[in-house]
């Protein structure tokens, strides 16, 4: 018997006391979802998850998918062998380097195994030194750690190397949010960060077709597809704000275009959240990044959201930090493709930097707010990723 396996360790779940069973179940479901379409089995020996019974050639693909699942602390690719010293040693011999420093670290779940952990380390280490005399033992700062995990069912896992996972909490354990997803760099990163804390997401994108083009939309769909690799799927709602912008343009002060458009976006987002069970709105704003992202601008947007918080996970991030994250999660290349956002349509020469709430409300009063929102809802389309 000799079979490739992947060992998955999880993050903060152990902190959750009585809810632990629930968190573990959601985590397990998310792992299963991530591996949809690949033959495998996931077992749960104490304190970790082991993926087994897959085609060895697909190990990399499985690791790539599992690494993206929030809640995964680390993972290792290993081999399952009989819990027998000769079989274990044969594997250690195969994966160990020929020179440098090493140590063997054994974890013995099966307390019936004739040797204890220290004795196993010593026995295997001694044999290895016999075969590879260029190696040296270093228990404090070894270059290579060779792990042996003796399990209760008569098998042992042998592995070297630990890969970092996405961290965070399992998606689905912290409610659901409505992510305002533009085609820019920031909002996908905002979604990633909130999903990382365990929140499921729906996406909402506004376009001003025909002022904005179809490529803008395809780009947002691609971003939603990339994000769905982390969120275990995502529904994207696509809503036209063309007529809203035309009305603002016709009837309100030019410099208020973005301020007023934002208020419409927020109203639509809150209503759609209520319809879909989302409990908050998530945006990619960062304080002071552009003219509209001032505290006064956010006060004006928040003013129209009545029953839920607006989460802005990037509020304290510099653009360079956001770009770094976008590269890491794989959205950057798509985000920087040229496109027109609806916010660039009828863009005022001098947008309001510090909108005054009373003036904003007054300017808006000439519009048929409810009617325009109804109309925007009638244009809504959805795509599932
Ligand atoms: P991003 O990179 O996310 O586009 P940005 O720096 O371009 O952000 P703004 O254009 O001011 O900033 O948008 C601020 C936030 O408003 C975005 O992060 C996003 O959450 C939301 N938003 C802007 N435009 C749209 C849109 N067309 N559809 C949905 N949400 C949008
Ligand atoms: Mg933008």
Short mmCIF file of C-alpha atoms and ligand atoms in Angstrom, two decimals:
data_model
loop_
_atom_site.label_atom_id
_atom_site.label_comp_id
_atom_site.label_asym_id
_atom_site.label_seq_id
_atom_site.Cartn_x
_atom_site.Cartn_y
_atom_site.Cartn_z
CA UNK A 1 0.00 0.00 0.00
CA UNK A 2 1.25 3.44 -0.94
CA UNK A 3 -1.04 6.27 -1.82
CA UNK A 4 -0.74 10.05 -2.28
CA UNK A 5 -2.78 12.09 0.21
CA UNK A 6 -3.23 15.77 1.04
CA UNK A 7 -3.30 16.82 4.67
CA UNK A 8 -5.32 19.96 5.41
CA UNK A 9 -5.08 21.89 8.69
CA UNK A 10 -7.62 24.52 9.62
CA UNK A 11 -7.39 27.95 11.22
CA UNK A 12 -9.33 29.60 13.98
CA UNK A 13 -12.10 27.03 14.13
CA UNK A 14 -10.82 25.70 17.42
CA UNK A 15 -11.69 29.05 18.99
CA UNK A 16 -15.36 28.64 18.46
CA UNK A 17 -16.30 26.63 21.55
CA UNK A 18 -19.80 25.24 21.33
CA UNK A 19 -20.19 26.19 17.66
CA UNK A 20 -17.21 24.13 16.67
CA UNK A 21 -19.24 21.31 15.16
CA UNK A 22 -21.11 23.77 12.97
CA UNK A 23 -17.93 25.51 11.78
CA UNK A 24 -16.32 22.18 10.97
CA UNK A 25 -19.35 21.05 9.01
CA UNK A 26 -19.41 24.24 6.92
CA UNK A 27 -15.66 23.93 6.34
CA UNK A 28 -16.06 20.33 5.21
CA UNK A 29 -18.87 21.30 2.82
CA UNK A 30 -16.70 24.08 1.37
CA UNK A 31 -13.81 21.68 0.81
CA UNK A 32 -16.17 19.28 -0.94
CA UNK A 33 -17.55 22.10 -3.08
CA UNK A 34 -14.06 23.23 -4.05
CA UNK A 35 -13.28 19.71 -5.28
CA UNK A 36 -16.45 19.29 -7.32
CA UNK A 37 -15.71 17.25 -10.42
CA UNK A 38 -12.57 15.57 -9.06
CA UNK A 39 -12.76 12.05 -7.63
CA UNK A 40 -11.66 12.12 -3.98
CA UNK A 41 -12.62 11.30 -0.40
CA UNK A 42 -12.14 13.52 2.62
CA UNK A 43 -11.54 11.89 6.00
CA UNK A 44 -11.36 13.61 9.33
CA UNK A 45 -8.96 12.02 11.75
CA UNK A 46 -8.48 14.14 14.86
CA UNK A 47 -7.68 17.80 14.30
CA UNK A 48 -7.19 17.74 10.54
CA UNK A 49 -8.68 16.72 7.23
CA UNK A 50 -7.09 14.23 4.87
CA UNK A 51 -7.96 14.11 1.16
CA UNK A 52 -7.47 10.59 -0.20
CA UNK A 53 -8.44 8.31 -3.04
CA UNK A 54 -7.71 10.70 -5.93
CA UNK A 55 -5.64 10.33 -9.09
CA UNK A 56 -2.06 11.16 -8.12
CA UNK A 57 -1.65 13.28 -11.28
CA UNK A 58 -4.35 15.63 -10.05
CA UNK A 59 -2.64 16.37 -6.72
CA UNK A 60 -1.45 19.84 -7.81
CA UNK A 61 -4.86 20.82 -9.07
CA UNK A 62 -6.45 19.67 -5.80
CA UNK A 63 -3.90 21.64 -3.76
CA UNK A 64 -4.51 24.75 -5.85
CA UNK A 65 -8.25 24.55 -5.21
CA UNK A 66 -7.94 23.75 -1.51
CA UNK A 67 -5.48 26.56 -0.90
CA UNK A 68 -8.20 29.02 -1.82
CA UNK A 69 -10.73 27.71 0.68
CA UNK A 70 -11.01 30.10 3.61
CA UNK A 71 -10.35 28.36 6.90
CA UNK A 72 -7.38 26.43 5.48
CA UNK A 73 -4.34 27.20 7.57
CA UNK A 74 -1.79 24.95 5.86
CA UNK A 75 -1.61 21.85 3.73
CA UNK A 76 0.93 19.19 2.90
CA UNK A 77 1.18 16.60 0.19
CA UNK A 78 2.17 13.26 1.68
CA UNK A 79 2.04 9.54 1.20
CA UNK A 80 0.00 7.00 3.12
CA UNK A 81 1.80 3.76 3.91
CA UNK A 82 1.31 0.87 6.32
CA UNK A 83 2.09 1.81 9.91
CA UNK A 84 5.19 -0.31 9.84
CA UNK A 85 8.69 1.03 10.47
CA UNK A 86 10.19 -0.48 7.29
CA UNK A 87 7.44 0.94 5.09
CA UNK A 88 7.68 4.34 6.78
CA UNK A 89 11.44 4.39 6.47
CA UNK A 90 11.32 3.52 2.77
CA UNK A 91 9.21 6.62 2.24
CA UNK A 92 11.43 8.81 4.44
CA UNK A 93 14.41 7.68 2.40
CA UNK A 94 12.64 8.64 -0.80
CA UNK A 95 11.61 12.18 0.18
CA UNK A 96 14.64 13.20 2.24
CA UNK A 97 17.38 15.34 0.69
CA UNK A 98 20.91 13.92 0.35
CA UNK A 99 22.61 16.60 2.42
CA UNK A 100 21.92 19.40 4.88
CA UNK A 101 20.23 19.30 8.27
CA UNK A 102 16.98 17.55 9.17
CA UNK A 103 14.82 16.30 11.95
CA UNK A 104 12.04 13.76 12.11
CA UNK A 105 8.84 14.76 13.83
CA UNK A 106 6.40 12.03 14.75
CA UNK A 107 2.84 12.38 15.86
CA UNK A 108 1.42 9.13 17.21
CA UNK A 109 -2.39 9.01 17.36
CA UNK A 110 -2.24 5.19 17.71
CA UNK A 111 -0.89 4.71 21.22
CA UNK A 112 -0.64 0.93 20.61
CA UNK A 113 2.22 1.42 18.18
CA UNK A 114 5.17 -0.39 19.80
CA UNK A 115 7.46 2.68 19.91
CA UNK A 116 6.60 6.11 21.27
CA UNK A 117 7.14 9.29 19.23
CA UNK A 118 10.66 9.96 20.53
CA UNK A 119 11.71 6.39 19.88
CA UNK A 120 10.32 6.51 16.36
CA UNK A 121 12.20 9.77 15.66
CA UNK A 122 15.41 8.25 16.93
CA UNK A 123 15.01 4.97 15.08
CA UNK A 124 14.14 6.56 11.71
CA UNK A 125 16.76 9.30 12.11
CA UNK A 126 19.43 6.72 12.88
CA UNK A 127 18.52 4.62 9.85
CA UNK A 128 18.51 7.69 7.60
CA UNK A 129 21.97 8.79 8.78
CA UNK A 130 23.17 5.29 7.99
CA UNK A 131 21.97 5.57 4.39
CA UNK A 132 22.77 9.25 3.77
CA UNK A 133 25.91 10.12 5.74
CA UNK A 134 26.00 13.69 4.33
CA UNK A 135 22.90 14.51 6.38
CA UNK A 136 23.03 15.97 9.88
CA UNK A 137 20.43 16.07 12.63
CA UNK A 138 19.41 19.52 13.89
CA UNK A 139 16.36 19.53 16.16
CA UNK A 140 16.25 23.32 16.63
CA UNK A 141 16.48 24.86 13.12
CA UNK A 142 16.58 22.02 10.60
CA UNK A 143 16.49 22.76 6.86
CA UNK A 144 14.11 19.86 6.37
CA UNK A 145 11.45 18.48 8.69
CA UNK A 146 10.25 14.98 7.83
CA UNK A 147 6.84 14.34 9.36
CA UNK A 148 5.44 10.98 10.36
CA UNK A 149 1.85 10.72 11.46
CA UNK A 150 0.87 7.30 12.85
CA UNK A 151 -2.88 6.95 12.58
CA UNK A 152 -5.29 4.71 14.47
CA UNK A 153 -6.32 2.62 11.45
CA UNK A 154 -2.98 0.90 10.86
CA UNK A 155 -1.70 3.49 8.39
CA UNK A 156 0.89 6.24 8.62
CA UNK A 157 1.22 9.52 6.73
CA UNK A 158 4.69 10.63 5.73
CA UNK A 159 5.28 14.13 4.38
CA UNK A 160 7.72 16.97 4.07
CA UNK A 161 6.90 20.63 3.53
CA UNK A 162 3.97 22.74 4.54
CA UNK A 163 2.18 25.14 2.21
CA UNK A 164 0.25 28.13 3.52
CA UNK A 165 -3.48 28.24 2.83
CA UNK A 166 -5.80 31.24 2.46
CA UNK A 167 -6.46 31.52 6.22
CA UNK A 168 -9.62 33.09 7.60
CA UNK A 169 -12.95 31.53 8.46
CA UNK A 170 -15.14 29.17 6.41
CA UNK A 171 -17.41 31.07 4.04
CA UNK A 172 -20.98 30.73 5.24
CA UNK A 173 -20.27 31.10 8.95
CA UNK A 174 -20.63 34.90 9.06
CA UNK A 175 -23.81 35.73 7.16
CA UNK A 176 -24.18 37.21 3.71
CA UNK A 177 -23.19 40.56 2.17
CA UNK A 178 -23.95 42.47 -1.04
CA UNK A 179 -20.67 43.42 -2.71
CA UNK A 180 -20.73 46.47 -4.96
CA UNK A 181 -18.50 45.16 -7.70
CA UNK A 182 -17.15 47.62 -10.24
CA UNK A 183 -14.52 46.64 -12.79
CA UNK A 184 -11.79 48.39 -10.80
CA UNK A 185 -8.99 47.11 -8.61
CA UNK A 186 -10.50 47.78 -5.21
CA UNK A 187 -13.91 46.16 -4.99
CA UNK A 188 -12.76 42.58 -5.76
CA UNK A 189 -10.17 42.92 -3.00
CA UNK A 190 -12.85 44.22 -0.63
CA UNK A 191 -14.95 41.16 -1.45
CA UNK A 192 -12.02 38.84 -0.87
CA UNK A 193 -11.35 40.32 2.55
CA UNK A 194 -14.92 40.07 3.74
CA UNK A 195 -15.33 36.54 2.39
CA UNK A 196 -12.16 35.66 4.25
CA UNK A 197 -13.92 36.43 7.51
CA UNK A 198 -16.57 33.86 6.62
CA UNK A 199 -19.16 35.98 4.81
CA UNK A 200 -20.97 34.68 1.75
CA UNK A 201 -21.31 37.25 -1.03
CA UNK A 202 -23.63 38.30 -3.78
CA UNK A 203 -22.27 40.78 -6.31
CA UNK A 204 -23.99 43.88 -7.68
CA UNK A 205 -22.69 45.71 -10.73
CA UNK A 206 -24.06 48.91 -12.24
CA UNK A 207 -23.59 49.80 -15.87
CA UNK A 208 -24.65 52.70 -18.07
CA UNK A 209 -25.05 50.90 -21.36
CA UNK A 210 -24.81 52.27 -24.08
CA UNK A 211 -22.48 54.88 -22.49
CA UNK A 212 -20.45 51.99 -21.09
CA UNK A 213 -19.71 49.02 -23.35
CA UNK A 214 -20.13 45.26 -23.22
CA UNK A 215 -16.42 44.68 -22.47
CA UNK A 216 -16.92 46.44 -19.14
CA UNK A 217 -19.55 43.89 -18.30
CA UNK A 218 -17.53 40.88 -19.43
CA UNK A 219 -14.71 42.13 -17.28
CA UNK A 220 -16.89 42.27 -14.20
CA UNK A 221 -18.17 38.78 -14.92
CA UNK A 222 -14.59 37.57 -15.10
CA UNK A 223 -13.85 39.22 -11.74
CA UNK A 224 -16.90 37.54 -10.22
CA UNK A 225 -15.69 34.22 -11.62
CA UNK A 226 -12.26 34.65 -10.03
CA UNK A 227 -13.80 35.68 -6.70
CA UNK A 228 -16.14 32.71 -6.76
CA UNK A 229 -13.05 30.47 -6.50
CA UNK A 230 -12.71 31.81 -2.96
CA UNK A 231 -16.35 32.27 -2.05
CA UNK A 232 -17.63 28.89 -3.20
CA UNK A 233 -19.83 30.43 -5.87
CA UNK A 234 -21.45 33.82 -6.27
CA UNK A 235 -24.51 35.34 -7.91
CA UNK A 236 -23.86 38.56 -9.78
CA UNK A 237 -26.70 41.06 -10.25
CA UNK A 238 -26.32 43.51 -13.10
CA UNK A 239 -28.39 46.68 -13.04
CA UNK A 240 -28.62 49.64 -15.43
CA UNK A 241 -28.29 53.15 -14.00
CA UNK A 242 -28.36 54.83 -17.41
CA UNK A 243 -31.66 56.61 -16.95
CA UNK A 244 -30.78 57.60 -13.38
CA UNK A 245 -27.62 59.28 -14.64
CA UNK A 246 -29.47 61.01 -17.45
CA UNK A 247 -32.00 62.38 -14.99
CA UNK A 248 -29.32 63.59 -12.56
CA UNK A 249 -27.48 65.16 -15.48
CA UNK A 250 -30.61 66.96 -16.67
CA UNK A 251 -32.00 68.14 -13.34
CA UNK A 252 -29.27 68.44 -10.70
CA UNK A 253 -26.10 70.48 -10.22
CA UNK A 254 -23.29 69.08 -12.34
CA UNK A 255 -20.83 68.69 -9.48
CA UNK A 256 -23.27 66.40 -7.62
CA UNK A 257 -23.35 63.64 -10.26
CA UNK A 258 -21.20 61.13 -8.37
CA UNK A 259 -22.62 62.01 -4.96
CA UNK A 260 -26.18 61.47 -6.13
CA UNK A 261 -25.37 58.40 -8.23
CA UNK A 262 -23.80 56.84 -5.13
CA UNK A 263 -27.00 57.38 -3.18
CA UNK A 264 -28.97 55.58 -5.88
CA UNK A 265 -26.47 52.73 -5.88
CA UNK A 266 -26.82 52.38 -2.11
CA UNK A 267 -30.60 52.41 -2.19
CA UNK A 268 -30.67 49.76 -4.90
CA UNK A 269 -28.09 47.71 -2.99
CA UNK A 270 -30.11 47.83 0.23
CA UNK A 271 -33.32 46.84 -1.48
CA UNK A 272 -31.64 44.00 -3.36
CA UNK A 273 -29.99 42.87 -0.11
CA UNK A 274 -33.36 42.57 1.58
CA UNK A 275 -34.71 40.58 -1.36
CA UNK A 276 -31.79 38.17 -1.39
CA UNK A 277 -31.15 37.83 2.34
CA UNK A 278 -27.91 39.83 2.39
CA UNK A 279 -27.34 41.60 5.71
CA UNK A 280 -24.91 44.36 4.75
CA UNK A 281 -23.44 46.28 1.83
CA UNK A 282 -19.73 45.93 1.03
CA UNK A 283 -17.77 48.51 -0.99
CA UNK A 284 -14.16 48.97 -2.07
CA UNK A 285 -13.80 52.51 -0.77
CA UNK A 286 -10.65 53.68 0.95
CA UNK A 287 -10.56 56.95 2.88
CA UNK A 288 -9.29 59.86 0.79
CA UNK A 289 -8.34 57.74 -2.23
CA UNK A 290 -10.39 59.84 -4.67
CA UNK A 291 -12.58 62.95 -4.40
CA UNK A 292 -15.74 60.99 -3.60
CA UNK A 293 -14.19 58.85 -0.87
CA UNK A 294 -14.16 61.47 1.86
CA UNK A 295 -15.91 61.11 5.18
CA UNK A 296 -18.51 63.63 3.95
CA UNK A 297 -19.04 61.56 0.80
CA UNK A 298 -19.53 58.42 2.87
CA UNK A 299 -21.93 60.26 5.19
CA UNK A 300 -23.98 61.17 2.15
CA UNK A 301 -24.07 57.53 0.91
CA UNK A 302 -24.81 56.09 4.33
CA UNK A 303 -27.68 58.58 4.72
CA UNK A 304 -29.91 56.55 2.40
CA UNK A 305 -29.12 53.11 3.87
CA UNK A 306 -31.62 52.52 6.64
CA UNK A 307 -31.44 49.03 8.02
CA UNK A 308 -27.96 47.59 7.54
CA UNK A 309 -24.30 48.48 7.93
CA UNK A 310 -22.07 49.45 5.02
CA UNK A 311 -18.77 47.58 5.36
CA UNK A 312 -15.65 49.14 3.80
CA UNK A 313 -12.88 46.67 4.49
CA UNK A 314 -10.27 48.70 2.57
CA UNK A 315 -10.92 51.94 4.45
CA UNK A 316 -7.42 52.16 5.92
CA UNK A 317 -5.46 50.66 3.02
CA UNK A 318 -3.06 52.49 0.71
CA UNK A 319 -3.51 51.91 -3.01
CA UNK A 320 -0.18 50.06 -3.16
CA UNK A 321 -1.35 47.66 -0.45
CA UNK A 322 -4.60 47.04 -2.32
CA UNK A 323 -2.71 46.38 -5.56
CA UNK A 324 -0.46 43.90 -3.78
CA UNK A 325 -3.51 42.01 -2.55
CA UNK A 326 -5.18 42.14 -5.97
CA UNK A 327 -2.10 40.53 -7.49
CA UNK A 328 -2.07 37.86 -4.82
CA UNK A 329 -5.70 36.88 -5.29
CA UNK A 330 -5.43 36.99 -9.09
CA UNK A 331 -7.84 39.82 -9.93
CA UNK A 332 -5.29 42.54 -10.77
CA UNK A 333 -4.64 41.58 -14.40
CA UNK A 334 -8.35 41.65 -15.16
CA UNK A 335 -9.01 44.84 -13.19
CA UNK A 336 -6.43 46.87 -15.11
CA UNK A 337 -7.90 46.08 -18.52
CA UNK A 338 -9.19 49.40 -19.90
CA UNK A 339 -12.91 50.00 -19.43
CA UNK A 340 -15.48 52.68 -18.73
CA UNK A 341 -17.17 52.62 -15.35
CA UNK A 342 -20.61 54.17 -15.01
CA UNK A 343 -19.01 56.66 -12.61
CA UNK A 344 -17.04 58.10 -15.53
CA UNK A 345 -20.20 58.90 -17.51
CA UNK A 346 -21.14 62.60 -17.26
CA UNK A 347 -18.13 62.97 -14.98
CA UNK A 348 -18.17 66.51 -13.55
CA UNK A 349 -15.11 68.72 -14.00
CA UNK A 350 -15.10 69.54 -10.32
CA UNK A 351 -16.85 66.83 -8.31
CA UNK A 352 -17.95 67.73 -4.80
CA UNK A 353 -15.31 66.68 -2.34
CA UNK A 354 -17.22 67.51 0.82
CA UNK A 355 -20.91 67.27 -0.05
CA UNK A 356 -23.24 68.98 2.40
CA UNK A 357 -25.98 66.57 3.38
CA UNK A 358 -28.77 69.15 3.41
CA UNK A 359 -27.86 70.48 -0.05
CA UNK A 360 -27.61 66.94 -1.39
CA UNK A 361 -31.05 66.00 -0.09
CA UNK A 362 -32.50 69.19 -1.53
CA UNK A 363 -30.95 68.67 -4.96
CA UNK A 364 -32.23 65.12 -5.04
CA UNK A 365 -35.78 66.16 -4.17
CA UNK A 366 -36.48 67.14 -7.79
CA UNK A 367 -35.99 63.53 -8.91
CA UNK A 368 -38.55 60.73 -8.89
CA UNK A 369 -36.32 58.58 -6.71
CA UNK A 370 -38.76 55.71 -6.25
CA UNK A 371 -39.75 55.59 -9.90
CA UNK A 372 -36.13 55.55 -11.06
CA UNK A 373 -35.29 52.75 -8.64
CA UNK A 374 -38.27 50.71 -9.83
CA UNK A 375 -37.08 51.17 -13.37
CA UNK A 376 -33.53 50.14 -12.50
CA UNK A 377 -34.85 46.99 -10.82
CA UNK A 378 -36.82 46.13 -13.92
CA UNK A 379 -33.51 46.08 -15.84
CA UNK A 380 -31.82 43.68 -13.40
CA UNK A 381 -30.17 40.55 -14.77
CA UNK A 382 -28.32 37.83 -12.90
CA UNK A 383 -25.43 35.53 -13.65
CA UNK A 384 -24.33 32.65 -11.43
CA UNK A 385 -20.67 31.71 -10.96
P1 LIG B 1 -12.89 50.21 -7.60
O1 LIG B 1 -11.46 49.96 -7.89
O2 LIG B 1 -13.52 49.15 -6.75
O3 LIG B 1 -13.67 50.54 -8.85
P2 LIG B 1 -12.45 52.96 -7.20
O4 LIG B 1 -11.20 53.29 -6.53
O5 LIG B 1 -12.53 53.08 -8.67
O6 LIG B 1 -12.91 51.51 -6.72
P3 LIG B 1 -14.91 54.41 -7.02
O7 LIG B 1 -15.10 54.34 -8.48
O8 LIG B 1 -15.02 55.70 -6.30
O9 LIG B 1 -13.53 53.85 -6.51
O10 LIG B 1 -15.92 53.37 -6.37
C1 LIG B 1 -15.97 53.17 -4.99
C2 LIG B 1 -16.74 51.90 -4.74
O11 LIG B 1 -18.08 52.02 -5.22
C3 LIG B 1 -16.19 50.70 -5.47
O12 LIG B 1 -15.12 50.10 -4.78
C4 LIG B 1 -17.39 49.81 -5.58
O13 LIG B 1 -17.60 49.10 -4.37
C5 LIG B 1 -18.51 50.82 -5.79
N1 LIG B 1 -18.74 51.01 -7.24
C6 LIG B 1 -18.23 51.96 -8.06
N2 LIG B 1 -18.64 51.79 -9.32
C7 LIG B 1 -19.45 50.70 -9.33
C8 LIG B 1 -20.20 49.99 -10.32
N3 LIG B 1 -20.21 50.37 -11.60
N4 LIG B 1 -20.91 48.92 -9.95
C9 LIG B 1 -20.93 48.52 -8.66
N5 LIG B 1 -20.24 49.12 -7.69
C10 LIG B 1 -19.51 50.21 -8.00
MG1 LIG B 2 -13.97 52.33 -9.94
#
